[in-house]
Amino acid sequence: MRPRLQRMPPYVFEDWIMSASSAAPHSAAYFGEERDYWWNDDYLELLARRLRLDQVARLADIGCGIGHWCGLLARHVPADAQIIGIDRDATNVAGARARFARLWPDRPARFAEGDALALPLGDGTVDLATCQTLLIHLAEPERAIAELMRVTRPGGQVVAVEPNNLFNRIAVSSLTPETPLDERITEVTAALRLVEGRRRQGLGCEYLGDLLPGLFARAGLEDIRVWVADCALPFVPPYAAPEQQAQLAAHARWQAEGSGPYDRAVFAADLAAGSADEAEIERSWQMMLASAAAADQAITDRRYHAAGGGLFYIVVGRVPERPIR
Ligand SMILES: C[S@@+](CC[C@H](N)C(=O)[O-])C[C@H]1O[C@@H](n2cnc3c(N)ncnc32)[C@H](O)[C@@H]1O
């Protein structure tokens, strides 16, 4: 039996699914328009001012997926700025190219396959290198940060947008106060074991957002600044707002397609790697089935509500003017 998704902030439920198996391709079906609701327009304007995007002539979006992040940033760079998108997945690259051309038919852009750990870009060739929910998926994010720095010119900026999904996994909803405390403790423990188990298996670090400023400093980036994105996605009956409809549609899509974390074998492997024994794995699995069913029922009954906030960091560093060595 495959449980339905629990309600969590979108950074979690999308990225949890997408990172379920590093071997599984990131289906284009995971990249729905719900990703555009991760940002408020006025916040992006503020961010654009802080990052002085109006002065960026070349911007690279690494692990671009189908281009949601660079598609948003394109609004804020000069019309003749070159946008470069790199992703290791050929289907995503094609999707990004098509999507960007649809959104910005007259803008210079180039999308290419490439590995974040060995970018197909020359040294110092962009003014700003960025990524959104890429580094949390990597076993060695430090190597990707070094590459982001290498391709950015001296004085240019590296901008990483990454969540702390461990924090986001224990988000509160209207069901929280009515859930017995012991079940909540099991839930939180399972989340900790799962996140740690995935990290130990080399599947990425879900709480990387909190570690990034330190990693940036260690890599030699300067003038490090850290902000938190202000966008919440409240889930309030009758769930009529477009972003809520998009979330429900995404939920249905993932449900139909199936996903790794909701496969008991994957769940068990992740928890076992997080030092859970078989009895605890089974208890956690049953609890997850029950709480997912309760969330579904509460949504059907229009009883479910949540503020939908999440911890989503924007971490910025400047590449030193002098060579780092
Ligand atoms: C969670 S998705 C984020 C996509 C996009 N940045 C967005 O926010 O919509 C992660 C993306 O990183 C890509 N990716 C994962 N590991 C990569 C690597 N080593 N090099 C390049 N791309 C990678 C995946 O193919 C996927 O498209």
XYZ file of C-alpha atoms and ligand atoms in Angstrom:
352
model
C 0.000 0.000 0.000
C 1.278 3.432 -0.855
C 0.315 6.123 1.623
C -0.718 9.520 0.429
C 1.449 12.481 1.098
C 1.369 14.166 4.418
C 0.914 17.872 4.213
C 4.204 19.639 4.526
C 5.616 22.855 3.162
C 6.289 22.401 -0.539
C 10.069 22.557 -0.175
C 9.807 19.292 1.707
C 7.315 17.293 -0.163
C 8.668 18.139 -3.559
C 12.300 17.706 -2.712
C 11.763 14.646 -0.628
C 10.199 12.993 -3.629
C 12.765 14.245 -6.070
C 15.622 13.018 -3.978
C 13.958 9.712 -3.156
C 16.361 7.803 -5.268
C 19.363 9.413 -6.819
C 19.142 6.737 -9.508
C 15.600 7.684 -10.504
C 15.341 10.400 -13.129
C 13.703 13.587 -11.935
C 10.558 13.330 -13.965
C 9.298 16.513 -15.566
C 6.017 15.701 -13.797
C 7.664 16.772 -10.541
C 8.243 20.241 -11.913
C 4.741 21.633 -11.892
C 3.805 25.291 -11.785
C 3.458 24.984 -7.998
C 7.187 25.756 -7.903
C 6.451 29.320 -9.011
C 4.484 29.841 -5.817
C 7.633 29.465 -3.757
C 8.295 33.182 -4.105
C 6.385 36.399 -3.572
C 6.891 38.888 -6.390
C 7.582 41.792 -4.046
C 10.123 39.736 -2.124
C 11.875 38.849 -5.376
C 12.023 42.556 -6.183
C 13.672 43.186 -2.827
C 16.085 40.332 -3.424
C 16.860 41.667 -6.881
C 17.776 45.029 -5.333
C 19.923 43.433 -2.646
C 21.725 41.313 -5.228
C 21.886 44.199 -7.727
C 20.554 41.945 -10.437
C 20.145 44.953 -12.717
C 23.944 44.904 -13.061
C 24.268 41.238 -13.932
C 25.268 40.542 -17.541
C 25.691 36.751 -17.246
C 23.848 34.536 -14.799
C 24.199 30.772 -14.436
C 21.516 28.640 -12.774
C 23.046 25.296 -11.816
C 20.807 22.249 -11.359
C 18.232 24.360 -13.163
C 15.596 21.628 -13.510
C 13.143 22.966 -16.070
C 14.161 26.533 -15.306
C 11.773 27.721 -12.620
C 14.430 29.673 -10.735
C 16.190 31.318 -13.683
C 12.777 31.965 -15.228
C 11.916 34.109 -12.201
C 15.307 35.804 -11.998
C 15.111 36.713 -15.694
C 12.512 39.345 -14.779
C 15.124 41.238 -12.810
C 18.287 41.131 -14.916
C 18.773 43.462 -17.899
C 16.901 42.385 -21.020
C 20.168 41.599 -22.806
C 21.675 39.631 -19.930
C 22.641 36.096 -20.827
C 20.997 33.333 -18.812
C 22.743 29.982 -18.663
C 21.043 26.894 -17.248
C 22.932 23.682 -16.463
C 21.453 20.389 -15.327
C 22.759 16.838 -15.408
C 19.429 15.523 -16.686
C 18.931 15.847 -20.460
C 15.133 15.828 -20.178
C 15.217 18.696 -17.720
C 17.579 20.665 -19.944
C 15.199 20.280 -22.887
C 12.298 21.232 -20.622
C 14.135 24.325 -19.379
C 14.988 25.410 -22.899
C 11.380 25.091 -24.045
C 9.925 26.689 -20.942
C 12.320 29.630 -20.990
C 11.690 30.260 -24.693
C 7.968 30.297 -23.979
C 8.329 32.739 -21.072
C 11.077 34.892 -22.531
C 11.072 34.445 -26.324
C 13.464 37.326 -27.010
C 16.001 36.789 -24.236
C 19.492 35.381 -24.766
C 19.661 32.034 -23.001
C 21.576 28.788 -23.239
C 20.723 25.502 -21.566
C 23.160 22.614 -21.433
C 23.745 19.294 -19.780
C 26.441 19.319 -17.156
C 27.493 18.193 -13.728
C 27.511 20.688 -10.865
C 30.775 19.080 -9.759
C 32.498 19.766 -13.099
C 30.665 22.624 -14.757
C 30.987 23.050 -18.512
C 31.785 26.755 -18.045
C 35.084 28.612 -18.068
C 36.714 30.246 -15.049
C 35.202 33.584 -14.071
C 32.738 33.623 -16.940
C 29.575 34.690 -15.096
C 28.678 37.564 -12.778
C 26.383 35.475 -10.657
C 26.142 31.712 -10.197
C 23.089 30.423 -8.407
C 21.179 27.291 -7.532
C 17.834 26.480 -5.954
C 17.347 23.188 -4.062
C 20.377 21.599 -5.683
C 22.973 21.426 -2.910
C 20.714 19.560 -0.458
C 20.749 16.641 -2.900
C 24.510 16.334 -3.172
C 26.774 14.082 -1.117
C 29.558 16.634 -1.452
C 28.024 20.107 -1.657
C 31.445 21.642 -0.991
C 32.594 20.481 -4.411
C 29.623 22.157 -6.087
C 30.241 25.369 -4.128
C 33.852 25.336 -5.366
C 32.575 25.012 -8.930
C 30.041 27.824 -8.478
C 32.943 29.981 -7.282
C 35.266 28.940 -10.077
C 32.855 29.990 -12.834
C 32.038 33.316 -11.151
C 34.267 36.325 -11.863
C 36.202 37.925 -9.017
C 33.803 40.271 -7.248
C 30.805 38.328 -8.572
C 28.262 36.576 -6.413
C 27.355 32.999 -5.545
C 23.724 32.690 -4.457
C 22.353 29.424 -3.076
C 18.705 28.982 -2.168
C 18.345 25.903 -0.012
C 15.936 24.824 2.737
C 16.284 23.132 6.060
C 13.825 20.343 5.373
C 14.420 18.662 8.706
C 12.814 21.711 10.270
C 10.137 21.760 7.577
C 9.283 18.103 8.099
C 7.944 18.810 11.553
C 5.735 21.681 10.449
C 2.516 22.112 12.408
C -1.002 21.759 10.986
C -4.513 21.732 12.410
C -4.008 18.005 13.062
C -1.040 18.537 15.360
C -2.907 19.419 18.570
C -5.206 16.427 18.163
C -2.370 13.953 17.553
C -1.279 12.036 20.670
C 2.070 13.240 21.922
C 3.662 9.786 21.665
C 2.742 9.652 17.968
C 4.264 13.064 17.413
C 7.438 11.955 19.157
C 7.546 8.890 16.872
C 7.016 11.193 13.887
C 9.800 13.565 14.877
C 12.147 10.684 15.674
C 11.386 9.075 12.306
C 12.059 12.384 10.552
C 15.422 12.702 12.308
C 16.397 9.124 11.533
C 15.254 9.421 7.928
C 17.126 12.663 7.258
C 20.269 11.426 8.968
C 19.963 8.032 7.273
C 19.742 9.675 3.871
C 22.770 11.805 4.616
C 24.724 8.753 5.734
C 23.821 7.004 2.464
C 25.241 9.920 0.475
C 21.787 11.078 -0.639
C 22.279 14.658 0.435
C 21.726 16.693 3.562
C 18.211 18.019 4.053
C 19.262 20.572 6.653
C 22.050 21.948 4.493
C 20.510 25.429 4.394
C 21.657 25.981 7.965
C 25.202 24.865 7.211
C 25.690 26.872 4.031
C 26.981 30.141 5.487
C 29.775 28.197 7.198
C 30.533 26.224 4.051
C 30.623 29.431 2.031
C 33.066 30.980 4.509
C 35.257 27.882 4.509
C 35.305 27.917 0.707
C 36.662 31.476 0.775
C 33.564 33.458 -0.165
C 33.411 36.910 1.365
C 30.700 39.308 2.584
C 28.371 36.436 3.351
C 24.754 37.449 3.731
C 21.856 35.216 4.724
C 18.129 35.827 4.382
C 15.034 33.707 4.740
C 12.410 33.651 1.988
C 9.144 35.145 3.198
C 6.702 33.051 1.213
C 4.236 30.872 3.093
C 1.742 28.653 1.351
C -1.250 28.597 3.653
C -3.561 25.688 3.187
C -7.003 26.842 4.233
C -10.427 25.435 3.264
C -11.926 25.470 0.713
C -8.443 25.341 -0.835
C -9.634 27.483 -3.745
C -6.590 29.754 -4.183
C -4.541 28.947 -7.296
C -1.468 27.947 -5.266
C -3.555 25.566 -3.184
C -5.053 24.079 -6.315
C -1.522 23.724 -7.712
C -0.462 21.893 -4.548
C -3.435 19.576 -4.718
C -2.705 18.899 -8.381
C 0.940 18.181 -7.560
C -0.149 15.851 -4.801
C -2.416 13.941 -7.189
C 0.319 13.781 -9.826
C 2.940 12.377 -7.463
C 0.394 10.007 -6.046
C -0.418 8.666 -9.493
C 3.205 8.410 -10.476
C 4.374 6.844 -7.232
C 7.433 7.897 -5.353
C 10.363 6.398 -3.505
C 9.872 7.641 0.050
C 6.448 6.044 0.076
C 7.881 2.741 -0.918
C 8.351 0.753 2.260
C 11.705 -0.618 1.135
C 13.103 2.896 0.582
C 11.598 4.146 3.826
C 13.074 1.161 5.690
C 16.498 1.621 4.115
C 16.544 5.305 5.061
C 15.481 4.667 8.652
C 17.843 1.725 9.032
C 20.712 3.922 7.870
C 19.530 6.320 10.577
C 20.034 3.547 13.177
C 16.390 2.433 13.570
C 15.755 -1.255 14.197
C 13.074 -3.271 12.361
C 10.465 -2.820 15.115
C 10.873 0.949 15.052
C 10.793 1.021 11.253
C 7.497 -0.873 11.221
C 6.031 1.355 13.938
C 7.101 4.493 12.072
C 5.764 3.179 8.780
C 2.363 2.366 10.280
C 2.295 5.769 11.943
C 3.070 7.460 8.653
C 0.275 5.530 6.908
C -2.143 6.547 9.625
C -1.169 10.197 9.724
C -1.205 10.501 5.930
C -4.700 8.958 5.875
C -5.791 11.339 8.639
C -4.486 14.308 6.655
C -6.311 13.137 3.540
C -9.535 12.680 5.451
C -9.201 16.101 7.062
C -8.693 17.660 3.653
C -11.743 15.849 2.291
C -13.715 17.085 5.301
C -12.331 20.592 4.857
C -10.958 20.467 8.404
C -7.306 20.604 7.492
C -5.489 23.909 7.690
C -1.889 25.026 8.010
C 0.053 28.264 7.743
C 2.429 26.588 5.310
C 5.603 28.342 6.318
C 8.990 26.789 5.752
C 12.619 27.507 6.381
C 14.129 28.425 3.041
C 17.454 30.266 3.055
C 19.062 32.567 0.565
C 22.801 32.474 1.170
C 25.027 34.881 -0.745
C 28.784 35.235 -0.904
C 31.157 37.316 -2.984
C 34.060 35.786 -4.865
C 37.256 37.504 -3.664
C 38.996 39.896 -6.028
C 42.346 38.242 -5.305
C 42.921 34.584 -6.167
C 42.143 32.120 -3.365
C 44.982 29.722 -2.617
C 15.222 19.736 -6.726
S 15.620 19.950 -8.382
C 15.699 21.736 -8.479
C 15.490 22.259 -9.861
C 15.464 23.760 -9.991
N 16.669 24.357 -9.431
C 14.235 24.350 -9.360
O 14.359 24.917 -8.275
O 13.159 24.210 -9.939
C 17.311 19.496 -8.439
C 17.878 19.524 -9.826
O 19.276 19.341 -9.733
C 19.689 18.474 -10.760
N 20.934 17.849 -10.302
C 21.090 16.974 -9.290
N 22.387 16.669 -9.148
C 23.062 17.365 -10.093
C 24.422 17.469 -10.457
N 25.379 16.788 -9.827
N 24.757 18.294 -11.463
C 23.808 18.996 -12.125
N 22.498 18.920 -11.829
C 22.128 18.122 -10.831
C 18.546 17.514 -10.959
O 18.565 16.922 -12.238
C 17.349 18.437 -10.748
O 16.939 19.016 -11.947
